[in-house]
Short mmCIF file of C-alpha atoms in Angstrom, two decimals:
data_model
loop_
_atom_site.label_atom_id
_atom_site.label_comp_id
_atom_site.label_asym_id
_atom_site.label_seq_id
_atom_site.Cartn_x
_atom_site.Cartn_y
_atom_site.Cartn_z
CA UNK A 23 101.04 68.03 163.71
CA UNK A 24 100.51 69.46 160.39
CA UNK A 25 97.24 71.12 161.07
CA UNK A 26 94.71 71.64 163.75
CA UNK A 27 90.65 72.70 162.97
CA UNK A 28 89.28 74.56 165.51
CA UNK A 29 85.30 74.03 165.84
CA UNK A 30 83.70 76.67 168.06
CA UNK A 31 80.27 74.75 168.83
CA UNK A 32 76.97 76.38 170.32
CA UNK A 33 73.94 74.76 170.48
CA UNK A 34 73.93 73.05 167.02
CA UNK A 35 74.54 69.15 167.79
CA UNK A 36 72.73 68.17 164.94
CA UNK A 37 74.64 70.76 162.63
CA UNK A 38 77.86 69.98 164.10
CA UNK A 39 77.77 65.58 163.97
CA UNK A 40 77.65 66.09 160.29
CA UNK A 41 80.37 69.04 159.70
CA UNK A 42 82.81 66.69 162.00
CA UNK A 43 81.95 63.89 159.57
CA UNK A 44 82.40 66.05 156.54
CA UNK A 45 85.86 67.04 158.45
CA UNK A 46 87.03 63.61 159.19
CA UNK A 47 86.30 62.38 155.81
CA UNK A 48 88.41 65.95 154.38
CA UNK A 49 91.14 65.48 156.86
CA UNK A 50 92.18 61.60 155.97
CA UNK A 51 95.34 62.05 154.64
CA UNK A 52 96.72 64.83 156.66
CA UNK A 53 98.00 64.59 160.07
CA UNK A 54 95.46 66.64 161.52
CA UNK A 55 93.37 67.60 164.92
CA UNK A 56 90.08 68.49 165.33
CA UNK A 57 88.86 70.52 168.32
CA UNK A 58 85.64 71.08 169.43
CA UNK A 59 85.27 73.99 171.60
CA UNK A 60 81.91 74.04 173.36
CA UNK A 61 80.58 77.40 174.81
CA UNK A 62 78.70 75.92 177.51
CA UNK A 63 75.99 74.47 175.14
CA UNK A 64 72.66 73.52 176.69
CA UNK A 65 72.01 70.84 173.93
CA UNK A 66 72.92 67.03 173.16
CA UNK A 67 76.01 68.48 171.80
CA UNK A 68 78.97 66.91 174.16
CA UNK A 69 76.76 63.71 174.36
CA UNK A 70 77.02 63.93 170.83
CA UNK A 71 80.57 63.80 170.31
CA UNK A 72 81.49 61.82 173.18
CA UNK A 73 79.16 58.88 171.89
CA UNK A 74 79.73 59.24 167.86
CA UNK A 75 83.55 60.71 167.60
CA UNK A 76 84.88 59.30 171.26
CA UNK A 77 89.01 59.56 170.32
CA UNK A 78 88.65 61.65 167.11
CA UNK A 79 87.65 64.61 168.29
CA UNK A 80 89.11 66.84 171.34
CA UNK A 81 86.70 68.76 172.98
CA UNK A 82 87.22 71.84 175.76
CA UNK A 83 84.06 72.79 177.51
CA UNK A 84 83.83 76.08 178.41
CA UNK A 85 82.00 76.93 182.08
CA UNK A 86 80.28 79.56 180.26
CA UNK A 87 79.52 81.49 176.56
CA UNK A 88 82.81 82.98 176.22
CA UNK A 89 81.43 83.91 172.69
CA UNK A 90 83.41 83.77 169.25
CA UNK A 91 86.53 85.86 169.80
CA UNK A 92 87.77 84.47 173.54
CA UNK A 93 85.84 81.21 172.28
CA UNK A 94 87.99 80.37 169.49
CA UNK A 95 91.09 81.91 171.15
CA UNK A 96 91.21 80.14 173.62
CA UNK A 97 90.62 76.85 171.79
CA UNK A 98 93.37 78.08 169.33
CA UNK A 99 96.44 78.57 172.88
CA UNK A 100 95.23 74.38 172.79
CA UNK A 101 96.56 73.61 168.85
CA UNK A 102 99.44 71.85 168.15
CA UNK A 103 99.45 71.90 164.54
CA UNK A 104 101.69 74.11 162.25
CA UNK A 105 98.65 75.59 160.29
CA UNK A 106 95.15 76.69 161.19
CA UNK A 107 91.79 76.74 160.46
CA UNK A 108 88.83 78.09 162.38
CA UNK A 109 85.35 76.54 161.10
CA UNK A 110 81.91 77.08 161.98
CA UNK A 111 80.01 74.38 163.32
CA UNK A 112 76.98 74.97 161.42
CA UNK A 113 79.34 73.70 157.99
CA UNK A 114 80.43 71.16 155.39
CA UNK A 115 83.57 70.89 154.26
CA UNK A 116 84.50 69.67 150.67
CA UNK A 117 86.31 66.23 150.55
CA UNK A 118 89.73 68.37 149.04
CA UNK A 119 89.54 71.50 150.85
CA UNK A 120 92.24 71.41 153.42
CA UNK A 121 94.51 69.43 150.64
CA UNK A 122 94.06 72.38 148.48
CA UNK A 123 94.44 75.04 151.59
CA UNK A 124 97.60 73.55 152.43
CA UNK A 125 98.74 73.39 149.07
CA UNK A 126 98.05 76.48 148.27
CA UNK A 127 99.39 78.21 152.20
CA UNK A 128 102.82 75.95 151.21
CA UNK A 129 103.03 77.73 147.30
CA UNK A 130 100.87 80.73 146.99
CA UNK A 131 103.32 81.84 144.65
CA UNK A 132 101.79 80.06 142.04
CA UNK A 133 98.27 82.21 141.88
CA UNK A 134 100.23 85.83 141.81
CA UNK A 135 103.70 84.89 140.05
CA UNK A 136 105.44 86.86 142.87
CA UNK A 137 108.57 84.90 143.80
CA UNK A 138 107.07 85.41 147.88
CA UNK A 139 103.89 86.29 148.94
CA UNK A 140 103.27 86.88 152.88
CA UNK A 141 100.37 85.19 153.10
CA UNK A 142 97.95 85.78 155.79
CA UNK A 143 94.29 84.43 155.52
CA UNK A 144 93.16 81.98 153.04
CA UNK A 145 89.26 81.70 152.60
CA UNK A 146 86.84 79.33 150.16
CA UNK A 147 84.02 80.14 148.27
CA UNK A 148 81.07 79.46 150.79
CA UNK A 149 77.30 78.69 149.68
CA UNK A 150 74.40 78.36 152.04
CA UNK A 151 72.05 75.24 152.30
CA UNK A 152 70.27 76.09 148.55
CA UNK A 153 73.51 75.95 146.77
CA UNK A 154 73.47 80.16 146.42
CA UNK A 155 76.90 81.86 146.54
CA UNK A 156 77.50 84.01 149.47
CA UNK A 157 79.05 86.95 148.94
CA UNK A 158 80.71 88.14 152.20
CA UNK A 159 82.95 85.02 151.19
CA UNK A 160 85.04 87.85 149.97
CA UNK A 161 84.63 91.64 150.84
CA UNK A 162 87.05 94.89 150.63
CA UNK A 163 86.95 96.79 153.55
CA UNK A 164 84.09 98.21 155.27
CA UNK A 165 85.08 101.54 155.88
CA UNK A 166 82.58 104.04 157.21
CA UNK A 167 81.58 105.26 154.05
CA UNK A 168 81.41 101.88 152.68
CA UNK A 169 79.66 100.39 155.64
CA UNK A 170 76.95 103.58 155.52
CA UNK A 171 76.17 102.59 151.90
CA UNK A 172 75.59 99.10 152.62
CA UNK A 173 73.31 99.55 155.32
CA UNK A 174 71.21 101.98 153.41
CA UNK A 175 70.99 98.97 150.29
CA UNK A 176 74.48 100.00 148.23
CA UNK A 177 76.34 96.96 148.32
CA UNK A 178 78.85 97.46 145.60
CA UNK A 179 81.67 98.46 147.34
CA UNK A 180 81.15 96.29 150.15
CA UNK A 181 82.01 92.75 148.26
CA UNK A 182 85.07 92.36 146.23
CA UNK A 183 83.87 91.91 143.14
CA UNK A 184 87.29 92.21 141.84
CA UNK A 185 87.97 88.36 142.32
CA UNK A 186 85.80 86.06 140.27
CA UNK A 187 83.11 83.66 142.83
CA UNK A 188 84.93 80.63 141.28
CA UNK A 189 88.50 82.19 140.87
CA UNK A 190 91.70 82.63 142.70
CA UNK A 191 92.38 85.85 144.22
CA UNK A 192 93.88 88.16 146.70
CA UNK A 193 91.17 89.81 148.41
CA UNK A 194 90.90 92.17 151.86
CA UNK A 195 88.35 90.69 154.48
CA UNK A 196 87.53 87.20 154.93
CA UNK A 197 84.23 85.35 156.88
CA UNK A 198 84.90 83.31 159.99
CA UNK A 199 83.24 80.58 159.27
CA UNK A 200 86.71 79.67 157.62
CA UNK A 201 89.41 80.69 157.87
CA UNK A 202 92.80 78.90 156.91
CA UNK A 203 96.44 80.06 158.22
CA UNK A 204 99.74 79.52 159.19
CA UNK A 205 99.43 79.73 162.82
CA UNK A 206 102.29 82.06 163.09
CA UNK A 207 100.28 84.46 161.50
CA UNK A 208 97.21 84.20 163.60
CA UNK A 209 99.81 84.44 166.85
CA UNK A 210 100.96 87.73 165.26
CA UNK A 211 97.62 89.51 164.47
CA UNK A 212 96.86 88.63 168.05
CA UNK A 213 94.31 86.53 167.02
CA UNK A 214 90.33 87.31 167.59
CA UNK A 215 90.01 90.90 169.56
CA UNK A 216 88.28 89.66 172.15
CA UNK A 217 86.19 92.94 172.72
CA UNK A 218 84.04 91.43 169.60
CA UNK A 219 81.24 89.10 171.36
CA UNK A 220 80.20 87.98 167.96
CA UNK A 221 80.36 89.48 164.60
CA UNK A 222 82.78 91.75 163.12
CA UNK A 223 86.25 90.06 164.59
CA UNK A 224 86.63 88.34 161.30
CA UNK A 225 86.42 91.61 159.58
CA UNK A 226 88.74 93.32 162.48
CA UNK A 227 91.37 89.79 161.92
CA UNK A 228 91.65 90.38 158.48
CA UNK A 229 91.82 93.58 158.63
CA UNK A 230 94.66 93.06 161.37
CA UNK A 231 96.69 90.85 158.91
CA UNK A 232 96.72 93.55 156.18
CA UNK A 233 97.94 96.31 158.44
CA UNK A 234 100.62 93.79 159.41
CA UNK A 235 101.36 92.89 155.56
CA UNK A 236 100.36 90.08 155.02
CA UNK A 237 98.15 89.17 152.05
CA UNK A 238 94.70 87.57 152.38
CA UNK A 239 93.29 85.14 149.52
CA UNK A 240 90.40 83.56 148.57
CA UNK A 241 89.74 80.05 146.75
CA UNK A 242 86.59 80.10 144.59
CA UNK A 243 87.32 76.79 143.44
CA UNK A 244 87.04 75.18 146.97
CA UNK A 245 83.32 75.57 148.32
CA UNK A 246 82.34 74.96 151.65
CA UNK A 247 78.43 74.31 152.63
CA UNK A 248 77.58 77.25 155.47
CA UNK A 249 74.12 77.20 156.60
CA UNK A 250 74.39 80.14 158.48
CA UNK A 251 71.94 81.26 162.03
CA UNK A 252 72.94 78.32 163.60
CA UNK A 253 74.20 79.29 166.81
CA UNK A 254 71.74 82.50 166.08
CA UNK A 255 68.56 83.69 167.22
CA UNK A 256 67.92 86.87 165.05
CA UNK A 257 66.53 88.71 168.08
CA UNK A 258 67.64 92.60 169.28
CA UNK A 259 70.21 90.88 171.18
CA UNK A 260 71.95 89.71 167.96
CA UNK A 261 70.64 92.74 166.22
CA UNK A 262 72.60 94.83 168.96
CA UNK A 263 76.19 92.65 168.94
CA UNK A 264 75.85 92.96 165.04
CA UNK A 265 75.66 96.27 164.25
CA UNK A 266 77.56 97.09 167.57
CA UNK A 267 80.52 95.40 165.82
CA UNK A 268 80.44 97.64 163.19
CA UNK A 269 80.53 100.38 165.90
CA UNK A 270 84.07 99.29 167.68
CA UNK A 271 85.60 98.29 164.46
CA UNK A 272 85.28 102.17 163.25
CA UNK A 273 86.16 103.26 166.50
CA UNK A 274 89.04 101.17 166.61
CA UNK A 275 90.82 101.64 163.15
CA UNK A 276 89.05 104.71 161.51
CA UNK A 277 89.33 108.68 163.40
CA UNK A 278 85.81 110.07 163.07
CA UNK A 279 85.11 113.72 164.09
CA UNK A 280 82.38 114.12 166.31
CA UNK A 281 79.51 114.41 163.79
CA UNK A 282 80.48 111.82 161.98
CA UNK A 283 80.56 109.25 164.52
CA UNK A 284 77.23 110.37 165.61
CA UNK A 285 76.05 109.73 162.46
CA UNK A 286 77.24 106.68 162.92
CA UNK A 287 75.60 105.45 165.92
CA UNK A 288 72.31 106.72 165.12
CA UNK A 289 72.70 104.85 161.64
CA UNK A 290 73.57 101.76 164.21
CA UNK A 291 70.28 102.74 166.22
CA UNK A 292 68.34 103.09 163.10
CA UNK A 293 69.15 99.60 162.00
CA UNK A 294 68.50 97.88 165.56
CA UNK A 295 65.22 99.88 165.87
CA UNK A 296 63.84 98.85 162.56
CA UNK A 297 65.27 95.80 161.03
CA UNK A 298 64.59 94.57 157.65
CA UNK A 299 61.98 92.11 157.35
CA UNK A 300 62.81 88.23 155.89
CA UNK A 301 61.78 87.88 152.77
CA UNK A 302 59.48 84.29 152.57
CA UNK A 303 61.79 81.81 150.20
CA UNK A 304 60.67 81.95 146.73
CA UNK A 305 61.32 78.67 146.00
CA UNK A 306 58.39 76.55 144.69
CA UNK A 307 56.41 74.63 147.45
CA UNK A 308 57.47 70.39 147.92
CA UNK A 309 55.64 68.23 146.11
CA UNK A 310 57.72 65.25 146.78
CA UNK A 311 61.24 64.21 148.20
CA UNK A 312 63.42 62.12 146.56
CA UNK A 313 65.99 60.30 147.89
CA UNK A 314 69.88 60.41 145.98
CA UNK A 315 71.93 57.60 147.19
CA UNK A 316 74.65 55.79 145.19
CA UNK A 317 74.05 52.68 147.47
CA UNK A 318 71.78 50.26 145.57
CA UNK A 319 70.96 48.73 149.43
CA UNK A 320 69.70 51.85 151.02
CA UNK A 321 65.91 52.50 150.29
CA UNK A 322 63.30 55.11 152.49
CA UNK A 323 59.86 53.99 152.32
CA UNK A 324 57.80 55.38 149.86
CA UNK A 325 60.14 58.22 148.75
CA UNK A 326 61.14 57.59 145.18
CA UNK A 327 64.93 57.28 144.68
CA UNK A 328 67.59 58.12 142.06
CA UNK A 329 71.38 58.58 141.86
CA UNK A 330 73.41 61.10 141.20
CA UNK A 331 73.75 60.32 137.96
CA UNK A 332 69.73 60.52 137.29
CA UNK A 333 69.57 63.42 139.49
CA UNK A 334 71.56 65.23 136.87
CA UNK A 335 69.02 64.21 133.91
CA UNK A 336 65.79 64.82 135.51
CA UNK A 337 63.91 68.08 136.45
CA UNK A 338 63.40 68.15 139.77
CA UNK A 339 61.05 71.34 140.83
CA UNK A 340 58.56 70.96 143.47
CA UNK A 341 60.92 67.79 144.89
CA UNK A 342 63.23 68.04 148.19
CA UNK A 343 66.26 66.41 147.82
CA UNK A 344 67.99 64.07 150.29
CA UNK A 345 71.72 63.52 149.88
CA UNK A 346 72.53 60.36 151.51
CA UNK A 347 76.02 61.54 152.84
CA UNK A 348 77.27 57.91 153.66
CA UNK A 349 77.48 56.96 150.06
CA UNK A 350 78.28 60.44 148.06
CA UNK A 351 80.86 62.85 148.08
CA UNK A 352 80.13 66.34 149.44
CA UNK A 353 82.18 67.84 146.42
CA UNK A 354 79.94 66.52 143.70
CA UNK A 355 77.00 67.41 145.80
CA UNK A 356 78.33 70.92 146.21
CA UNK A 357 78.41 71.07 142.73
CA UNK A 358 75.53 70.24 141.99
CA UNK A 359 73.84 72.72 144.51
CA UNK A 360 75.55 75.31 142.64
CA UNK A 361 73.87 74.64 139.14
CA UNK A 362 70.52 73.97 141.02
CA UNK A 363 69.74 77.46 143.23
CA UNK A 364 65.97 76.98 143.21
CA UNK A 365 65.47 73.28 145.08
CA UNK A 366 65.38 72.22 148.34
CA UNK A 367 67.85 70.50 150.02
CA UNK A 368 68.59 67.78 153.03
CA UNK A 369 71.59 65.87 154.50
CA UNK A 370 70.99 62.32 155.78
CA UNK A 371 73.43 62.18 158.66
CA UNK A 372 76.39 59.13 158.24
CA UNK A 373 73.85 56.60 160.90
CA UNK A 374 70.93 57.60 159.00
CA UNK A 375 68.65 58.98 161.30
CA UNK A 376 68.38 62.44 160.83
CA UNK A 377 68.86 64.69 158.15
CA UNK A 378 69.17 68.96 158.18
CA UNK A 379 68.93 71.58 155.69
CA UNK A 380 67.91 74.99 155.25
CA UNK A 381 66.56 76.91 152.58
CA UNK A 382 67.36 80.13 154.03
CA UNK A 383 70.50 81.77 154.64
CA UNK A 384 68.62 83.99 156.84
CA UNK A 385 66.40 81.58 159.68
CA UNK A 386 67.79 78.71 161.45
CA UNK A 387 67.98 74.85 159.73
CA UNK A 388 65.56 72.28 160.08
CA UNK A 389 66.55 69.10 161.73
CA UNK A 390 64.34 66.29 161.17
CA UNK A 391 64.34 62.58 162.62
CA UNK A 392 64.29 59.44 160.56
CA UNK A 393 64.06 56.68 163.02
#
């Protein structure tokens, strides 16, 4: 088995039917597995996959919400395949970007010039569901000094800037919602710590690989759709495992005297206590939705359509778009995002009768029915 994709699900059946078609559709010509590990969802997610990817998909349901770090590891002690790669549910994968992944894991010789690199983690270039770059695709690492400036609204030293959004580049910390590997390497770091509920083990992982030596690297040329809140609810609960992360990650790696690591925690507090607010999406208001489809067959009543092709000639503010995924490819849709920030988007799922989006990187998707 050349390479198994771990799926850590949640509550996101709707999210999750079209990342395992984007998957299936990526993974075509490589001998590949893809696992769904459920943490005792309360959703139509199982019923999902057992009734649209029945022998496609394996699936593991957990008795309870092991959350991300025993969640994924455990799915992980299942995989059979020589390489890795741990993806979020709430995702869509480009049509190339396990192709390029394993090209790359096989020669990464070939971005550096060294004659070996130990390569550890390879990550992509994600953008949320408005086609915006997100820039904890790459980040250096978040030391306590770093980490403090961030969370008072200092964010320079927090991303790796270093690395171009669309270039090639070793980088130090990586985002879980992919992350690409030899498994050999994820064996040796140990995989997730398992101490992390949720948030902050992809930081600690990387982290993990570069104390060990090995070399992390990002692909800004490969972009992967992650809408991001999912699995979520941005409650105190989440508010408490996030910045509580950040808490065990210093503890763990960085020796703090006592003032400092009070300084710390009531930072943590601080940030728990008072969260920032959501800013309301800028984005104009929808006028109309159009529907792009490159199947001449495949009409919505009265929602005007266009292809691709006119998409890319036309101004389109105050319209939602809906990307019929049955008949385009998520690459040149990706693209597309990317050079068009300030719409709105939608998926129409494979069967046609639903379609999701988001056009916030901060709130959970919308799902909505079409039959």
């Amino acid at each position: 088995m050349e390479l198994s994709i771990v799926i850590l699900n949640y509550n996101t059946s709707a999210f999750l039917e079209l990342c395992l078609y984007s998957v299936l559709k990526a993974t075509k010509n490589i001998e590949a597995e893809i696992i769904v590990a459920d943490n005792n969802s309360i959703d139509s997610s199982l019923e999902m996959v057992a009734s649209v990817y029945a022998g496609r998909v394996k699936v593991m349901a957990n008795d309870e919400n092991y959350g991300f770090s025993k969640g994924n590891n455990l799915a992980v002690a299942q995989a059979q395949g020589t390489y890795l790669c741990i993806l979020n549910p709430d995702t869509l994968v480009g049509e190339k970007v396990f192709e390029e992944c394993l090209a790359f894991a096989r020669r990464p010789e070939l971005v550096e010039g060294k004659a070996t690199i130990n390569l550890g983690f390879i990550g992509t270039q994600l953008i949320d569901g408005t086609g915006a770059y997100l820039p904890e695709s790459k980040r250096h690492i978040p030391t306590p000094k770093v980490a403090r400036q961030k969370m008072l609204g200092n964010k320079k030293n927090y991303y790796y800037h270093e690395v171009d959004q669309n270039q090639r580049g070793k980088v130090d910390v990586l985002v879980g919602a992919f992350m690409f590997c030899d498994k050999k390497v994820y064996d040796d770091c140990g995989g997730f710590d398992e101490r992390y509920f949720m948030y902050g083990e992809d930081i600690d992982l990387s982290y993990t690989a570069l104390q060990k030596g090995y070399e992390n690297y990002y692909l800004g040329d490969q972009k992967v759709i992650h809408f991001k809140g999912e699995s979520t609810v941005k409650d105190k609960v989440y508010l408490q495992r996030f910045y509580g992360a950040m808490g065990l990650f210093y503890d763990k790696y960085f020796k703090q005297s006592a003032l400092e690591k009070k300084a710390i925690d009531l930072l943590i507090q601080g940030m728990i206590a008072f969260p920032k607010s959501t800013k309301n999406s800028d984005r104009n208001e929808v006028t109309e939705i159009v529907l792009v489809t490159d199947d001449p067959t495949y009409r919505l009543d009265k929602i005007t359509c266009w292809s691709l092709e006119q998409l890319k000639g036309k101004e389109a503010i105050g319209v939602q778009i809906w990307w019929d995924l049955k008949s385009l490819e998520l690459t040149a849709i990706m693209k597309y995002m990317s050079e068009n920030t300030k719409y709105r988007y939608r998926f129409i799922a494979q069967k046609r009768d639903f379609c999701i989006g988001s056009d916030s990187n901060r709130s959970r998707g919308e799902v909505k029915q079409l039959q």
